[in-house]
Amino acid sequence: MKSNSQPIKLFLVLAFSCTSLLVSLTPVLAKPTLSSSLSDAYGGLRLRSNTKTTLAQATTFNQPPLPSGPPPGGRVRGGAKRGGCPLTKPDLTALVDFTDDKANSVINVWGQTTVEHPSWFFYVPYTKDLPYEVEFVLQDQDSNDIYRKAIALPDKAGVMRVSLPTTAPALALDKQYRWFFTINCDKEKDSPPTFVNGVIKRVELNPAAVKELQTAEPLKRYAIYAQNGIWYEALTTLAQLRQNNPQDAALQAEWRNLLNSIGLKDIAAESILSDKP
């Protein structure tokens, strides 16, 4: 009996040592190398683990000066009860930068883009079960229609995206275009529709910003566009990031920060509706 005790003790020591080693290694093997943020389809890049650190320093949108010539004017809110539409809160709203010239009682709604076929975002308070006619129109400086499209109301109230398709004429550089988003709630069309409208201008980014964009991740792209006063790409990039990472609290905070900064605090908490039918 005594001769067998040493091998048995040696086996137990080795077994215990191996078990302890596996237990100590388990947390290391299970530790993720990336954050829990979802993979982002925009640009094929993933948000990295320092996302929240970056977003903690809120990006500021640098509003560019108004274009030369007559003030663009426009409407950022639809207007209560206009066109026979029921009163809602929030009202029909264009998610676009604007300035309020209180001295002259004029609101100027305008923004810059760098792409030929940009996207617009609107908060729409009405749903598809209502028989309202909705239309998006884009015109050149001579009020000629560039694009006109009937828009289907969404399943639920929220922020919807309207994109200029590649089949439509491209926006020319340094040209201004006026857009309209209208909702006609009056079947007889005896009343004017409720609408929002503003001016968009396509510009070129400075070479340094263009070079930086070539290697930047989506979150950094958003910051570059915002810092250079490019409203439409800043908003589109951030909206896509939010849709691809719906549980990311930092992105939600940045979205609120952006809309709050232009006076659209009441829209910041509204859902961004999916582009997919």
Coordinates of C-alpha atoms in Angstrom, one line a residue:
M1 CA 0.0 0.0 0.0
K2 CA 2.8 2.3 0.9
S3 CA 4.5 1.8 -2.5
N4 CA 1.4 3.1 -4.4
S5 CA 0.9 6.3 -2.3
Q6 CA 3.6 8.3 -4.0
P7 CA 2.3 8.0 -7.6
I8 CA -1.3 8.7 -6.5
K9 CA -0.2 11.8 -4.6
L10 CA 1.8 13.0 -7.7
F11 CA -1.2 12.4 -10.0
L12 CA -3.5 14.5 -7.7
V13 CA -1.0 17.3 -7.5
L14 CA -0.6 17.4 -11.3
A15 CA -4.4 17.3 -11.9
F16 CA -5.0 20.1 -9.4
S17 CA -2.3 22.2 -11.0
C18 CA -3.8 21.7 -14.5
T19 CA -7.3 22.6 -13.3
S20 CA -6.0 25.8 -11.6
L21 CA -4.2 26.8 -14.7
L22 CA -7.3 26.4 -16.9
V23 CA -9.4 28.4 -14.4
S24 CA -6.9 31.2 -14.4
L25 CA -6.8 31.3 -18.2
T26 CA -10.6 31.3 -18.7
P27 CA -11.2 35.1 -18.1
V28 CA -8.3 35.9 -20.4
L29 CA -9.5 33.8 -23.3
A30 CA -13.1 35.1 -22.9
K31 CA -12.1 38.8 -22.8
P32 CA -13.4 40.6 -25.9
T33 CA -10.9 42.6 -28.0
L34 CA -13.5 45.1 -29.2
S35 CA -16.4 47.0 -27.6
S36 CA -20.0 45.6 -27.8
S37 CA -20.9 48.2 -30.5
L38 CA -22.3 46.6 -33.6
S39 CA -20.4 46.5 -36.9
D40 CA -21.2 49.6 -38.9
A41 CA -22.2 49.1 -42.5
Y42 CA -21.4 52.7 -43.5
G43 CA -17.9 52.5 -44.9
G44 CA -17.6 48.9 -43.8
L45 CA -16.0 50.0 -40.5
R46 CA -16.6 49.0 -36.9
L47 CA -16.8 51.4 -34.0
R48 CA -13.8 50.8 -31.8
S49 CA -13.6 50.5 -28.0
N50 CA -12.8 54.2 -27.5
T51 CA -16.1 55.4 -29.0
K52 CA -17.5 56.6 -25.8
T53 CA -14.3 58.5 -24.9
T54 CA -14.3 60.2 -28.3
L55 CA -18.0 61.1 -28.0
A56 CA -17.6 62.4 -24.5
Q57 CA -16.1 65.5 -26.2
A58 CA -19.2 66.7 -28.0
T59 CA -18.6 67.7 -31.6
T60 CA -19.6 71.3 -32.4
F61 CA -21.3 72.0 -35.7
N62 CA -19.7 75.1 -37.2
Q63 CA -22.4 77.0 -38.9
P64 CA -21.2 78.6 -42.1
P65 CA -22.2 82.2 -43.0
L66 CA -25.2 82.7 -45.2
P67 CA -24.6 82.6 -49.0
S68 CA -24.2 85.8 -50.8
G69 CA -27.3 87.4 -52.4
P70 CA -30.9 87.5 -51.1
P71 CA -31.5 85.7 -47.8
P72 CA -32.6 82.1 -48.5
G73 CA -35.6 82.3 -46.1
G74 CA -37.5 79.0 -45.6
R75 CA -39.5 77.1 -43.0
V76 CA -38.1 74.7 -40.6
R77 CA -41.6 73.9 -39.0
G78 CA -44.8 73.1 -40.8
G79 CA -47.1 75.3 -38.9
A80 CA -50.1 74.2 -36.8
K81 CA -53.4 73.5 -38.6
R82 CA -52.1 74.6 -41.9
G83 CA -53.7 72.8 -44.9
G84 CA -56.3 71.2 -42.7
C85 CA -53.7 69.1 -40.9
P86 CA -54.4 68.2 -37.2
L87 CA -52.3 69.8 -34.6
T88 CA -49.4 67.7 -33.5
K89 CA -46.5 68.1 -31.1
P90 CA -43.8 68.0 -32.4
D91 CA -45.0 69.5 -35.7
L92 CA -43.7 68.6 -39.2
T93 CA -40.0 69.6 -38.9
A94 CA -37.0 69.7 -41.3
L95 CA -33.8 68.5 -39.6
V96 CA -31.6 71.2 -41.0
D97 CA -29.5 74.1 -39.7
F98 CA -31.2 77.5 -39.7
T99 CA -30.8 81.0 -38.3
D100 CA -33.5 83.1 -36.8
D101 CA -33.2 86.8 -37.9
K102 CA -35.4 88.2 -35.2
A103 CA -34.7 91.8 -36.2
N104 CA -36.3 91.2 -39.6
S105 CA -38.6 88.4 -38.5
V106 CA -37.0 86.0 -41.0
I107 CA -35.8 82.4 -40.6
N108 CA -33.1 81.3 -43.0
V109 CA -33.1 77.5 -43.6
W110 CA -30.0 76.4 -45.5
G111 CA -27.1 74.0 -45.4
Q112 CA -24.1 72.7 -47.4
T113 CA -23.4 69.3 -49.0
T114 CA -20.4 67.9 -50.7
V115 CA -22.2 65.1 -52.7
E116 CA -24.1 65.1 -56.0
H117 CA -27.1 63.2 -54.5
P118 CA -27.6 64.1 -50.9
S119 CA -30.2 63.0 -48.3
W120 CA -32.7 65.1 -46.3
F121 CA -34.3 64.1 -43.0
F122 CA -37.7 65.2 -41.8
Y123 CA -39.7 64.5 -38.7
V124 CA -43.1 63.4 -39.9
P125 CA -45.9 63.3 -37.3
Y126 CA -48.5 61.5 -39.5
T127 CA -48.8 57.8 -40.5
K128 CA -49.8 55.8 -43.5
D129 CA -53.3 55.1 -42.2
L130 CA -54.1 58.8 -43.0
P131 CA -55.1 59.7 -46.6
Y132 CA -52.6 62.6 -46.8
E133 CA -50.6 63.4 -49.9
V134 CA -46.9 64.0 -49.3
E135 CA -44.4 65.3 -51.8
F136 CA -40.7 66.2 -52.0
V137 CA -39.6 68.7 -54.6
L138 CA -36.2 70.1 -55.6
Q139 CA -35.8 73.2 -57.7
D140 CA -32.9 75.1 -59.3
Q141 CA -32.3 78.8 -58.8
D142 CA -34.8 79.6 -61.6
S143 CA -37.6 77.6 -59.9
N144 CA -37.4 74.8 -62.4
D145 CA -38.1 71.3 -61.0
I146 CA -35.0 69.1 -60.8
Y147 CA -36.8 66.3 -58.9
R148 CA -40.4 65.7 -57.8
K149 CA -41.4 62.6 -55.8
A150 CA -44.6 61.4 -54.0
I151 CA -43.6 60.2 -50.6
A152 CA -45.4 57.4 -48.7
L153 CA -46.2 58.2 -45.1
P154 CA -44.4 55.9 -42.6
D155 CA -45.9 53.2 -40.3
K156 CA -45.3 55.4 -37.3
A157 CA -44.3 58.9 -36.5
G158 CA -40.6 59.6 -36.6
V159 CA -37.6 60.9 -38.5
M160 CA -37.6 59.7 -42.1
R161 CA -35.0 60.0 -44.8
V162 CA -35.5 61.3 -48.4
S163 CA -32.6 60.8 -50.8
L164 CA -32.0 62.3 -54.2
P165 CA -31.6 59.1 -56.4
T166 CA -28.7 58.7 -58.8
T167 CA -31.2 58.8 -61.7
A168 CA -32.0 62.4 -60.8
P169 CA -29.7 65.3 -62.1
A170 CA -26.7 65.7 -59.9
L171 CA -26.3 68.9 -57.8
A172 CA -23.8 71.2 -59.5
L173 CA -20.9 72.7 -57.5
D174 CA -21.5 76.2 -56.0
K175 CA -25.1 76.2 -57.1
Q176 CA -28.1 76.8 -54.8
Y177 CA -31.2 74.6 -54.9
R178 CA -34.5 75.0 -53.1
W179 CA -36.3 72.0 -51.6
F180 CA -39.8 71.6 -50.4
F181 CA -41.4 68.8 -48.3
T182 CA -45.2 69.2 -48.3
I183 CA -48.1 67.4 -46.7
N184 CA -51.6 68.1 -48.0
C185 CA -54.2 66.9 -45.4
D186 CA -57.2 68.5 -47.3
K187 CA -58.8 66.1 -49.7
E188 CA -60.5 69.0 -51.6
K189 CA -57.2 70.9 -51.6
D190 CA -59.1 74.1 -50.7
S191 CA -56.3 75.0 -48.2
P192 CA -52.6 75.3 -48.9
P193 CA -50.5 72.3 -47.7
T194 CA -48.4 72.3 -44.6
F195 CA -44.7 72.4 -45.7
V196 CA -41.1 73.0 -44.8
N197 CA -38.5 74.3 -47.2
G198 CA -35.0 75.6 -47.5
V199 CA -31.9 76.0 -49.6
I200 CA -29.0 73.5 -50.2
K201 CA -25.7 74.3 -51.8
R202 CA -23.1 71.8 -53.0
V203 CA -19.5 72.9 -52.1
E204 CA -16.0 71.4 -52.1
L205 CA -14.2 70.5 -48.9
N206 CA -10.7 71.9 -48.4
P207 CA -7.9 69.4 -49.5
A208 CA -6.8 68.7 -45.9
A209 CA -10.3 67.6 -44.9
V210 CA -10.7 65.5 -48.0
K211 CA -7.4 63.7 -47.2
E212 CA -8.4 63.1 -43.6
L213 CA -11.8 61.6 -44.7
Q214 CA -10.1 59.0 -46.9
T215 CA -8.8 57.1 -43.8
A216 CA -11.3 58.2 -41.1
E217 CA -13.8 55.9 -39.4
P218 CA -17.5 56.9 -39.6
L219 CA -17.4 58.6 -36.2
K220 CA -14.4 60.7 -37.2
R221 CA -16.1 61.5 -40.6
Y222 CA -19.1 62.9 -38.7
A223 CA -16.8 65.2 -36.8
I224 CA -14.9 66.3 -39.9
Y225 CA -18.1 67.2 -41.7
A226 CA -19.5 69.0 -38.6
Q227 CA -16.4 71.0 -38.0
N228 CA -16.3 72.1 -41.6
G229 CA -19.9 73.2 -41.7
I230 CA -21.2 70.4 -44.0
W231 CA -24.6 69.8 -42.5
Y232 CA -26.0 67.2 -44.8
E233 CA -23.2 64.7 -44.6
A234 CA -22.7 65.3 -40.8
L235 CA -26.4 64.5 -40.2
T236 CA -26.5 61.5 -42.6
T237 CA -23.3 60.0 -41.2
L238 CA -24.5 60.3 -37.6
A239 CA -28.0 59.0 -38.4
Q240 CA -26.5 55.9 -40.1
L241 CA -24.2 55.3 -37.1
R242 CA -27.3 55.5 -34.8
Q243 CA -29.3 53.1 -37.0
N244 CA -26.4 50.6 -37.1
N245 CA -25.7 50.9 -33.4
P246 CA -29.2 51.4 -31.8
Q247 CA -28.1 50.6 -28.3
D248 CA -25.1 52.9 -28.2
A249 CA -25.9 55.5 -25.5
A250 CA -22.9 57.7 -26.5
L251 CA -24.2 58.0 -30.1
Q252 CA -27.7 58.8 -28.8
A253 CA -26.1 61.6 -26.7
E254 CA -24.2 63.0 -29.7
W255 CA -27.4 63.0 -31.8
R256 CA -29.2 64.9 -29.0
N257 CA -26.2 67.3 -28.8
L258 CA -26.3 68.0 -32.5
L259 CA -30.1 68.7 -32.7
N260 CA -30.1 70.7 -29.5
S261 CA -27.3 72.9 -30.9
I262 CA -29.6 74.0 -33.7
G263 CA -32.7 74.5 -31.7
L264 CA -34.5 71.2 -32.4
K265 CA -34.4 69.8 -28.9
D266 CA -38.0 68.4 -29.2
I267 CA -37.0 66.2 -32.2
A268 CA -33.9 64.8 -30.6
A269 CA -35.7 62.0 -28.8
E270 CA -37.8 60.9 -31.8
S271 CA -37.1 57.6 -33.5
I272 CA -35.1 57.4 -36.7
L273 CA -37.2 55.3 -39.1
S274 CA -35.6 52.5 -41.1
D275 CA -34.9 53.2 -44.8
K276 CA -36.0 49.6 -45.6
P277 CA -39.6 49.1 -46.6

